[in-house]
Amino acid sequence: MAPMKGLTVFIADLRKCRSHEEEERRVNKELANIRTKFKEAGLTSYNRKKYVCKLVYMSLLGYNVQFGHKEAVDLASSAKYSEKQIGYLAVTLLLPEDSGYMRGVLAALRRDINGSDDVSVCVALAAVSNVATREIAEALTEEILGQLLSPSASTFVKKKAALCLLRLLRRFPDATNAHVWAERVIPYMGHRDAGVTLAVTSLATALAQQYPDAMRKAAAFAVRRLKSLVLDNECPADYVYYTVAAPWLQVKLLRLLQYFPAPESPELRTLLLRILRHIIDVGQDAPRELQQMNAQYSILFEAIGLGIHLDIDQALMHESAALLGRFITSRETNVRYLGLETMAHLAAYIDSLEPLKKFQGVITQALRDRDVSVRRRALDLLYSMCDVDNAKPVVNELLRHMGAADLALREEMALKVAILTEKYATEYAWYIDVMMRLVALAGEHLGDEVWHRIVQVILGNEELQLYACTIALQALRAPVCHESAFKVSSYVLGEFGHLIANAPDSAPIDQLKALQSKMPSVSLPARAVALTTVAKFTNLFPEIKNACLRVLDRHRGALDAELQQRACEYYALATVESDVLLSTVFEEMPPFAERQSALVSRLLKQEGDTEDQRTWVPGGRDINRERRAQQTGETPVEAEADGKDKELAPDDPADPVEEPSIAESRRHYARLLWESDGILYDGDEVQVGLMAQYKPPAGRVGVFLGNKAAGAIYDISIHAFAKDNDSKDAPLSITESPGQSPLPASLLPLGQARIYFDVTCHHVFPTPPTLRISYTQAGAPTVLELQLPITCVHFMAPVTIAVSDFFARWKQLGEAGLGEAQSVLKTPFLEERAGEWLRGVVGGMGFALIQGADPVPDNIVAVGIAT
């Protein structure tokens, strides 16, 4: 493109400016001049291009440019490449997604993508990747896919098309209909051009994470392509990097295979093991040149990761452990980092941790590494390789290091110490000592989950309670008592202080004085916990009731509303002349129900995924086994069997595999079958509610989407559809209700969006409809597919008839040969409540109960007519 003199002069003028104010005056002058020129008739294509380039440059400098959109679209629609290039660049940088000119951009993109000029096709594909709106994704996915699959398209166009599809898939997974065409791109992983194979493999990796069943054949293509690269050394000379054959492609193929189970075919499994062993054997030799080392080690670490994921050869796992032990002592920081990360991955799968425990000293030393990323990976590895045998030395080392740890690392370290202590504690005294020491060392970096969990464990274990009270009183008497330790001590004494009331220096009045001595120095929430303890003392220790009342009375005039309300209510309860009321209100808390620790949940949330989902998380074999079980819907034992000797059987069409999100909502789904409103799905980021009204044969269903995440969610899409919904003979039709407001572009935390659907039942349908919700949160797209609790019985009309008429109609149905059906159900309630529960279910499903039709009162007779 020839240089434009006016643009060159403008850039030179801006560079000569000595202050921001001078630059801003020059920019405003130029903006006014460009506005004037755009309004003039007969603007030449050269000047249009020059002025748009100036607008692009000003936009890059950070100035808000809100005009020139039409001129940018005109340039993009031009037949000249130089103008088209500038037009697409301006569209990418200047045009907002909701601009009215986007239709013109879409038309230009479609024309260029379907054209015969490879250069124009490629610049249009690049523009699609950069603009990437939902409208463009829905309209152009088929055309872009056509360029990838076209036998006449050049390899350069195919690469661009594959990467463009990858961008659209990551941005709008539901708008691309990838489940329809995913399987068609698999053969191109065997393309003769290594660049096309590399681009398609990146696309296949993203598809495999969302549609693993449709992409299952990709595993065989990946293994065969690896064989040609690793064992046969078949690679174009242009893709050999420092004697390593296409290292980027090898890494992509090895990463893709980690999203599939071990191959079913014995031939493929043996071939894959040969490839992995060859890569590991070659990796034993240290390369001389840095570039070769980087390429070779990147392949080696992915190969070890794949071998760990497949978990089909324990000998290979132990060999990998020995090799990784050499890497974690390397002088190269990157090699140490990768060695520690891969060894943590190995700890999540290996049968015995003994091969890893040999390097425990080296790993502990890595906690003091100069690089913070290496220290973080060393912490992950210690957390993953911990068991009953080495729990005490690992926890003690982490506590010793916590005082000198980085602030960013201290919170994660404290969480992991708390989890390990609870999981592997064999002595009650050790658990209490470690946890109280933990809150003293890292209390400022801990959330309330830690002290809540300590209290839960103490309440659930009677053997801990006496010793916990002793340590709690010692903590309150210490010169310095951290706020978290104060909360734990206050709560424990309020519940179990009577256990040490007869011990020396532990009388009730001593406990109250120790509590009062620290109350002025703690925060308002901690003081509120202490007031509850004082109120409980009035019930536990009648001899110090007056002293406790004086403490409560002083806080009745507190400025803080929470403290004042607690003090007033507790004082009123304590002064009521009823010992029964006081003992009932302040009785000992029952043990908490067994459930997953909130600490583990919080730690898992911190393990964020990148664009490619992680196949494992730090935490050892047990937590990864449970994670795989949740993803597959199996029990942990079945998931363990799948990783070993269990052969994958073909899907049974009579027993379909549910999506994990559908499985999670099954409990809510069952309840909504007979209730008209409630929660359908309750996840970490969003909550989905449902409200339904039926007037057979039609109904209206309202879907409510609530944002539970800490940040806003974007690109919200809610669709409901039934099987064969678009067919004229469809048994059930679902459409969006007319006249409602569109879904918001974004949803702030605690915000709610709603949409209504009209449902019409034409005849019996066997499969419930599907609700598909997609959104983007923190840059990561998420798609939920849930079953809507809509069945044929919702379109039943309840009919109340006399008992005599009922039996007459029943006899007529029998004579008509319609027959009857019988099924045995297990109720979720005790036997005495089963009848009440079943009546509620039958009534909620559109039947009218006929009283007195059966002499046995527990038998239920109901009538409904399908309209």
XYZ file of C-alpha atoms in Angstrom, residues 383 415 419 449 595-607 623 630 684:
20
model
C -0.726 -30.834 48.604
C -6.594 -23.368 52.723
C -7.838 -29.318 54.240
C -14.962 -20.567 55.726
C -21.154 -32.720 53.323
C -18.236 -31.606 51.214
C -16.000 -29.180 53.025
C -16.531 -25.560 52.001
C -12.742 -25.241 51.996
C -12.421 -27.817 49.218
C -15.145 -26.073 47.194
C -13.430 -22.716 47.559
C -10.054 -24.174 46.576
C -11.519 -25.814 43.469
C -13.039 -22.487 42.402
C -9.566 -20.939 42.487
C -8.315 -23.540 40.001
C -10.372 -35.740 44.582
C -19.114 -36.191 38.620
C -22.049 -21.801 41.346
